[in-house]
Short mmCIF file of C-alpha atoms and ligand atoms in Angstrom, two decimals:
data_model
loop_
_atom_site.label_atom_id
_atom_site.label_comp_id
_atom_site.label_asym_id
_atom_site.label_seq_id
_atom_site.Cartn_x
_atom_site.Cartn_y
_atom_site.Cartn_z
CA MET A 29 0.00 0.00 0.00
CA ARG A 30 1.02 3.61 -0.47
CA ALA A 31 1.69 5.51 2.77
CA MET A 32 3.28 8.67 4.16
CA LEU A 33 5.68 7.65 6.92
CA MET A 34 7.56 9.54 9.64
CA GLN A 35 10.83 7.59 9.88
CA HIS A 36 12.51 9.60 12.63
CA TRP A 37 11.22 11.86 15.35
CA GLY A 38 10.36 15.35 14.15
CA GLU A 39 11.03 14.60 10.46
CA LYS A 40 8.90 15.31 7.40
CA LEU A 41 6.79 12.43 6.13
CA GLN A 42 8.24 10.27 3.36
CA TYR A 43 6.29 8.50 0.64
CA ILE A 44 6.74 4.74 0.94
CA GLU A 45 5.17 1.45 -0.10
CA LEU A 46 4.41 -0.96 2.75
CA PRO A 47 2.62 -4.29 3.19
CA ILE A 48 -1.11 -4.03 3.95
CA PRO A 49 -1.51 -4.58 7.73
CA HIS A 50 -3.40 -7.55 9.14
CA PRO A 51 -6.26 -7.06 11.62
CA HIS A 52 -5.84 -8.67 15.06
CA GLU A 53 -8.79 -10.21 16.86
CA ASN A 54 -10.60 -6.98 17.86
CA GLU A 55 -9.45 -5.00 14.86
CA ILE A 56 -10.87 -4.16 11.48
CA LEU A 57 -8.90 -3.61 8.29
CA ILE A 58 -10.01 -0.37 6.66
CA LYS A 59 -9.53 0.84 3.11
CA VAL A 60 -8.96 4.52 3.80
CA HIS A 61 -10.95 6.93 1.65
CA VAL A 62 -9.92 10.19 3.31
CA CYS A 63 -8.10 11.34 6.43
CA GLY A 64 -8.44 14.78 7.98
CA ILE A 65 -5.45 16.90 8.97
CA CYS A 66 -5.36 18.11 12.55
CA ARG A 67 -3.03 20.50 14.35
CA THR A 68 -1.99 17.54 16.48
CA ASP A 69 -0.48 15.97 13.33
CA LEU A 70 1.61 19.11 12.99
CA HIS A 71 2.75 18.83 16.62
CA ILE A 72 3.72 15.19 16.00
CA VAL A 73 5.62 15.92 12.79
CA GLU A 74 7.36 18.95 14.31
CA GLY A 75 8.44 16.91 17.35
CA ASP A 76 6.41 18.85 19.94
CA LEU A 77 4.82 15.56 21.04
CA THR A 78 7.55 13.26 22.18
CA GLN A 79 6.10 9.75 22.33
CA PRO A 80 5.25 8.65 18.79
CA LYS A 81 5.92 5.06 17.82
CA LEU A 82 8.54 5.02 15.09
CA PRO A 83 8.35 4.66 12.23
CA LEU A 84 4.83 6.11 12.23
CA ILE A 85 2.01 6.74 9.78
CA PRO A 86 0.16 9.76 11.31
CA GLY A 87 -3.46 10.76 10.67
CA HIS A 88 -6.37 10.34 13.08
CA GLN A 89 -9.55 11.54 11.36
CA ILE A 90 -9.98 8.49 9.18
CA VAL A 91 -12.99 7.73 7.00
CA GLY A 92 -12.95 4.50 5.07
CA GLU A 93 -14.68 1.21 4.47
CA ILE A 94 -14.23 -2.05 6.30
CA VAL A 95 -12.58 -4.69 4.13
CA GLN A 96 -11.80 -7.36 6.74
CA LEU A 97 -12.93 -8.18 10.29
CA GLY A 98 -10.76 -9.62 13.06
CA LYS A 99 -12.17 -12.83 14.54
CA ASN A 100 -13.66 -11.21 17.68
CA VAL A 101 -15.25 -8.24 15.94
CA SER A 102 -19.02 -8.00 16.13
CA GLY A 103 -21.54 -5.35 15.15
CA PHE A 104 -19.70 -4.35 11.97
CA HIS A 105 -19.72 -5.71 8.45
CA VAL A 106 -17.45 -5.71 5.43
CA GLY A 107 -18.29 -2.78 3.15
CA GLN A 108 -19.53 -0.59 6.02
CA ARG A 109 -18.32 3.00 6.17
CA ILE A 110 -16.48 3.74 9.40
CA GLY A 111 -14.72 6.60 11.19
CA VAL A 112 -11.57 6.26 13.28
CA PRO A 113 -10.80 8.97 15.86
CA TRP A 114 -7.74 9.96 17.93
CA LEU A 115 -8.54 7.65 20.86
CA GLY A 116 -7.57 4.26 19.47
CA GLY A 117 -7.53 2.25 22.67
CA SER A 118 -7.73 2.51 26.45
CA CYS A 119 -6.84 0.05 29.22
CA ALA A 120 -10.39 -0.37 30.61
CA HIS A 121 -9.13 -0.88 34.18
CA CYS A 122 -7.33 2.26 35.42
CA SER A 123 -9.18 4.64 37.74
CA TYR A 124 -9.97 6.98 34.83
CA CYS A 125 -11.36 4.26 32.58
CA LEU A 126 -13.46 2.98 35.46
CA SER A 127 -14.92 6.45 36.09
CA THR A 128 -16.08 7.23 32.51
CA ARG A 129 -12.93 9.29 31.85
CA GLU A 130 -11.18 7.06 29.34
CA ASN A 131 -9.91 10.23 27.66
CA LEU A 132 -7.49 10.44 30.62
CA CYS A 133 -6.53 6.71 30.60
CA GLU A 134 -3.13 5.92 32.15
CA SER A 135 -2.10 3.76 29.20
CA PRO A 136 -3.99 5.02 26.18
CA ARG A 137 -3.21 4.32 22.55
CA PHE A 138 -3.77 7.11 20.08
CA THR A 139 -4.38 6.75 16.36
CA GLY A 140 -1.60 8.18 14.22
CA TYR A 141 0.65 8.41 17.30
CA GLN A 142 1.02 5.03 19.00
CA ILE A 143 -0.97 3.26 16.27
CA ASP A 144 -0.40 3.74 12.54
CA GLY A 145 -3.00 6.15 11.21
CA GLY A 146 -4.76 7.16 8.04
CA PHE A 147 -2.18 8.77 5.77
CA ALA A 148 -2.08 5.44 3.92
CA GLU A 149 -4.27 3.33 1.66
CA TYR A 150 -5.11 0.91 4.49
CA CYS A 151 -5.04 0.90 8.27
CA VAL A 152 -6.19 -1.32 11.10
CA ALA A 153 -8.18 -0.01 14.05
CA ASP A 154 -9.71 -1.47 17.21
CA SER A 155 -13.37 -1.74 16.24
CA ARG A 156 -14.47 -0.90 19.80
CA PHE A 157 -13.14 2.65 19.30
CA CYS A 158 -14.55 3.26 15.80
CA PHE A 159 -17.74 5.11 14.92
CA PRO A 160 -20.34 4.60 12.19
CA LEU A 161 -20.76 7.98 10.45
CA PRO A 162 -23.92 9.94 9.66
CA ALA A 163 -25.00 9.09 6.12
CA MET A 164 -25.59 12.70 5.04
CA TYR A 165 -21.88 13.49 5.02
CA PRO A 166 -19.66 12.67 2.05
CA ASP A 167 -16.34 11.21 3.22
CA ALA A 168 -14.29 14.41 3.02
CA GLN A 169 -16.92 16.44 4.87
CA ALA A 170 -17.20 13.77 7.59
CA ALA A 171 -13.47 13.58 8.36
CA PRO A 172 -13.12 16.87 10.29
CA LEU A 173 -15.98 15.86 12.57
CA LEU A 174 -13.78 13.12 14.02
CA CYS A 175 -11.30 15.34 15.84
CA ALA A 176 -11.84 19.02 15.11
CA GLY A 177 -15.54 18.45 15.74
CA LEU A 178 -15.26 16.06 18.66
CA ILE A 179 -12.58 17.95 20.55
CA GLY A 180 -14.27 21.26 19.77
CA TYR A 181 -17.50 19.88 21.14
CA ARG A 182 -15.78 18.68 24.30
CA ALA A 183 -14.29 22.16 24.76
CA LEU A 184 -17.65 23.81 24.19
CA ARG A 185 -19.35 21.51 26.70
CA LYS A 186 -16.72 22.50 29.28
CA THR A 187 -18.00 26.09 29.12
CA ASN A 188 -21.27 24.88 30.72
CA HIS A 189 -24.04 27.37 30.07
CA ALA A 190 -21.85 30.25 28.88
CA LYS A 191 -23.78 32.48 26.50
CA HIS A 192 -21.00 34.72 25.17
CA ILE A 193 -17.97 32.67 24.17
CA GLY A 194 -14.66 33.85 22.77
CA ILE A 195 -12.64 31.61 20.45
CA TYR A 196 -8.93 32.23 19.90
CA GLY A 197 -7.73 30.60 16.67
CA PHE A 198 -10.46 30.29 14.07
CA GLY A 199 -9.57 27.03 12.32
CA ALA A 200 -11.16 23.63 11.80
CA ALA A 201 -12.48 23.14 15.34
CA ALA A 202 -13.77 26.72 15.64
CA HIS A 203 -15.69 26.60 12.37
CA ILE A 204 -17.54 23.49 13.55
CA LEU A 205 -18.27 24.54 17.09
CA THR A 206 -19.49 27.97 16.01
CA GLN A 207 -22.34 26.13 14.29
CA VAL A 208 -23.02 24.05 17.41
CA ALA A 209 -22.94 27.13 19.63
CA LYS A 210 -25.37 29.03 17.39
CA PHE A 211 -27.68 26.03 17.34
CA GLN A 212 -27.63 26.09 21.14
CA GLY A 213 -28.49 29.81 21.21
CA ARG A 214 -25.03 31.02 22.18
CA GLU A 215 -22.90 33.78 20.66
CA ILE A 216 -19.34 33.41 19.42
CA TYR A 217 -16.72 36.15 19.56
CA ALA A 218 -13.90 35.20 17.19
CA PHE A 219 -10.33 36.31 17.79
CA THR A 220 -7.91 35.77 14.93
CA ARG A 221 -4.26 36.45 14.30
CA PRO A 222 -3.73 40.19 13.77
CA GLY A 223 -4.43 41.01 10.13
CA ASP A 224 -5.83 37.59 9.23
CA SER A 225 -8.67 38.97 7.18
CA ALA A 226 -9.44 35.60 5.51
CA ALA A 227 -10.16 34.01 8.91
CA GLN A 228 -12.21 37.06 9.95
CA ILE A 229 -14.34 36.94 6.80
CA PHE A 230 -14.78 33.19 7.24
CA ALA A 231 -15.88 33.64 10.86
CA LYS A 232 -18.41 36.30 9.83
CA GLN A 233 -19.83 34.04 7.14
CA LEU A 234 -20.42 31.42 9.81
CA GLY A 235 -22.45 33.90 11.80
CA VAL A 236 -20.21 34.81 14.72
CA LYS A 237 -21.43 37.81 16.69
CA TRP A 238 -18.12 39.68 16.56
CA VAL A 239 -14.66 39.31 15.04
CA GLY A 240 -11.45 40.99 16.02
CA SER A 241 -7.76 40.59 16.53
CA SER A 242 -6.48 38.70 19.57
CA GLU A 243 -4.53 41.86 20.40
CA HIS A 244 -7.74 43.71 21.20
CA PRO A 245 -10.29 43.08 23.96
CA PRO A 246 -13.86 42.04 23.16
CA PRO A 247 -16.63 44.69 23.39
CA PHE A 248 -17.52 43.46 26.89
CA LEU A 249 -16.37 40.72 29.26
CA LEU A 250 -17.34 37.25 28.01
CA ASP A 251 -18.64 34.24 29.93
CA ALA A 252 -16.02 31.86 28.55
CA ALA A 253 -13.16 31.57 26.10
CA ILE A 254 -11.73 28.62 24.21
CA ILE A 255 -8.16 28.74 22.93
CA PHE A 256 -7.31 26.58 19.91
CA ALA A 257 -4.21 28.48 18.78
CA PRO A 258 -1.09 26.82 20.28
CA ASP A 259 0.19 30.11 21.71
CA GLY A 260 0.59 30.32 25.50
CA LYS A 261 0.58 34.13 25.35
CA LEU A 262 -3.14 33.92 24.66
CA VAL A 263 -3.91 32.46 28.10
CA PRO A 264 -3.54 35.69 30.12
CA ILE A 265 -5.18 37.58 27.24
CA ALA A 266 -8.20 35.25 27.35
CA LEU A 267 -8.39 35.42 31.15
CA GLN A 268 -8.63 39.19 30.85
CA ALA A 269 -11.45 38.81 28.33
CA VAL A 270 -13.72 36.76 30.63
CA ALA A 271 -15.93 38.05 33.41
CA LYS A 272 -15.88 36.89 37.04
CA GLY A 273 -16.86 33.24 37.28
CA GLY A 274 -15.82 32.71 33.66
CA ILE A 275 -13.79 29.85 32.25
CA VAL A 276 -10.89 29.67 29.81
CA VAL A 277 -10.53 26.30 28.08
CA CYS A 278 -7.30 25.34 26.30
CA GLY A 279 -8.36 23.03 23.47
CA GLY A 280 -5.01 22.00 21.98
CA ILE A 281 -2.71 19.12 22.89
CA HIS A 282 0.33 21.37 22.91
CA MET A 283 0.94 25.03 23.61
CA SER A 284 3.99 27.25 23.96
CA ASP A 285 4.81 28.32 27.53
CA ILE A 286 2.27 30.50 29.28
CA PRO A 287 3.87 33.74 30.48
CA SER A 288 3.44 34.65 34.14
CA PHE A 289 0.48 36.85 34.88
CA PRO A 290 -0.94 38.79 37.85
CA TYR A 291 -3.23 36.81 40.13
CA ASP A 292 -5.82 39.55 39.67
CA ILE A 293 -6.85 38.23 36.25
CA LEU A 294 -7.59 34.77 37.65
CA TRP A 295 -9.21 36.10 40.83
CA GLY A 296 -12.98 36.31 40.88
CA GLU A 297 -13.50 32.57 40.53
CA ARG A 298 -12.27 32.42 36.98
CA THR A 299 -11.26 28.92 35.89
CA LEU A 300 -8.40 27.92 33.62
CA CYS A 301 -8.43 24.35 32.30
CA SER A 302 -7.54 22.14 29.37
CA ILE A 303 -9.48 19.44 27.63
CA ALA A 304 -7.72 16.24 26.66
CA ASN A 305 -8.61 13.66 24.01
CA LEU A 306 -12.11 12.23 23.76
CA THR A 307 -14.28 9.49 25.15
CA ARG A 308 -16.37 7.18 23.01
CA TYR A 309 -19.40 8.77 24.60
CA ASP A 310 -18.30 12.18 23.20
CA GLY A 311 -18.16 10.59 19.77
CA GLU A 312 -21.58 9.02 19.94
CA GLU A 313 -23.18 12.20 21.29
CA PHE A 314 -21.51 14.55 18.82
CA LEU A 315 -21.99 12.39 15.71
CA ALA A 316 -25.68 12.11 16.54
CA LEU A 317 -25.95 15.88 16.98
CA ALA A 318 -24.00 16.94 13.85
CA PRO A 319 -26.66 16.03 11.24
CA LYS A 320 -29.46 17.56 13.33
CA ILE A 321 -27.91 21.05 13.23
CA PRO A 322 -26.77 20.25 10.50
CA ILE A 323 -23.08 21.08 10.79
CA LYS A 324 -21.47 21.84 7.45
CA THR A 325 -17.72 21.48 7.18
CA GLU A 326 -15.57 23.45 4.78
CA VAL A 327 -12.77 21.24 3.54
CA HIS A 328 -9.71 21.65 1.34
CA THR A 329 -8.52 18.40 -0.15
CA TYR A 330 -5.00 17.29 -0.99
CA PRO A 331 -3.76 14.01 -2.49
CA LEU A 332 -1.84 11.60 -0.23
CA ILE A 333 1.51 12.60 -1.65
CA LYS A 334 0.91 16.20 -0.53
CA VAL A 335 0.46 15.64 3.21
CA ASN A 336 3.59 17.69 3.99
CA GLU A 337 2.21 20.55 1.90
CA ALA A 338 -1.13 20.38 3.70
CA LEU A 339 0.65 20.47 7.07
CA ASP A 340 2.70 23.45 5.92
CA ASP A 341 -0.45 25.26 4.80
CA LEU A 342 -1.98 24.58 8.22
CA ARG A 343 1.17 25.88 9.94
CA HIS A 344 0.90 29.15 8.04
CA GLY A 345 -2.88 29.50 8.14
CA ARG A 346 -3.20 29.35 4.35
CA PHE A 347 -6.72 27.93 4.27
CA THR A 348 -9.95 28.38 6.16
CA GLY A 349 -11.84 25.39 7.55
CA ALA A 350 -10.21 21.97 7.52
CA ALA A 351 -7.69 20.15 5.33
CA VAL A 352 -8.46 16.59 4.28
CA ILE A 353 -6.21 14.07 2.53
CA GLU A 354 -7.95 12.07 -0.20
CA ILE A 355 -6.52 8.62 -0.51
CA SER A 356 -8.60 6.34 -2.66
CA GLY A 357 -10.24 9.10 -4.67
CA ASN A 358 -13.83 7.98 -4.15
CA ASP A 359 -14.65 10.62 -1.60
CA CYS A 360 -18.32 10.82 -2.42
CA GLN A 361 -19.01 7.11 -2.17
CA GLN A 362 -21.15 6.08 0.76
CA THR A 363 -22.31 2.80 2.19
ZN1 ZN B 18 -7.31 3.29 31.41
ZN1 ZN B 19 -6.79 15.82 16.23
#
């Protein structure tokens, strides 16, 4: 099979041909149709995340069709369309797994990090962590739901009943959760990089209440803020943008160091927290909600051979919405 492989830690992906993997007893073999690009892939390839298996095929927003079932797999059939998210396995017996917090599992396995992912023609995945996908979405439009959507949704849920929500970094996750927030009767205040007029126009088209540069404060103090940009400097800025009792949620897996800040901007029962990974429950809840809204994803597709280019475009903010790698070229086929 054709694949894009990271041979050494922090290196660009190399095109390679590899044997098609074999599914173990709980696994399914998937012919990959498309695989979404996530900022986490960028952190893996740039070496910010330090525990990848090597060599590694990254990619964790996989949409494909089942071509073979492991002997213990039930509830799935060959030919079925399936989605594979970031959480590829959990231990099922640590204190977190036993308290419905498998996203915090002590020995998790992540797709495209400890398990080979979807930047390849085929992959295997533990069927117990895969999701059937809503039929209304073509493959490419479904892919960003699997991480940008899921993690964005988890971040949004963390804001509880906040009505006025700031988002720092208006990329794939933000464009999805803006639609969820509107559906729930909330208002989004979008902060972009200074001068990023493409992101500001995009945010306006999606119906945010306000757009501005992250260098400037919002028109009034917000109830909550979510930070997707991997820039620690935004943490004190976001804390200053939320009212007493407000919450700032860091939605990324990696961030540059947070500069020190006066206690005053945390005082007043403001909360600062992160969200980490996903649970299968998040996936089931969000994938059921997405077609009801219905969430529409804006995607920019690249062929498999151009994964490095797609990652570079993400690094420099050269597209709005989400990037998706097309692998088998039949991105509109559904089962
Ligand atoms: Zn566990
Ligand atoms: Zn991701």
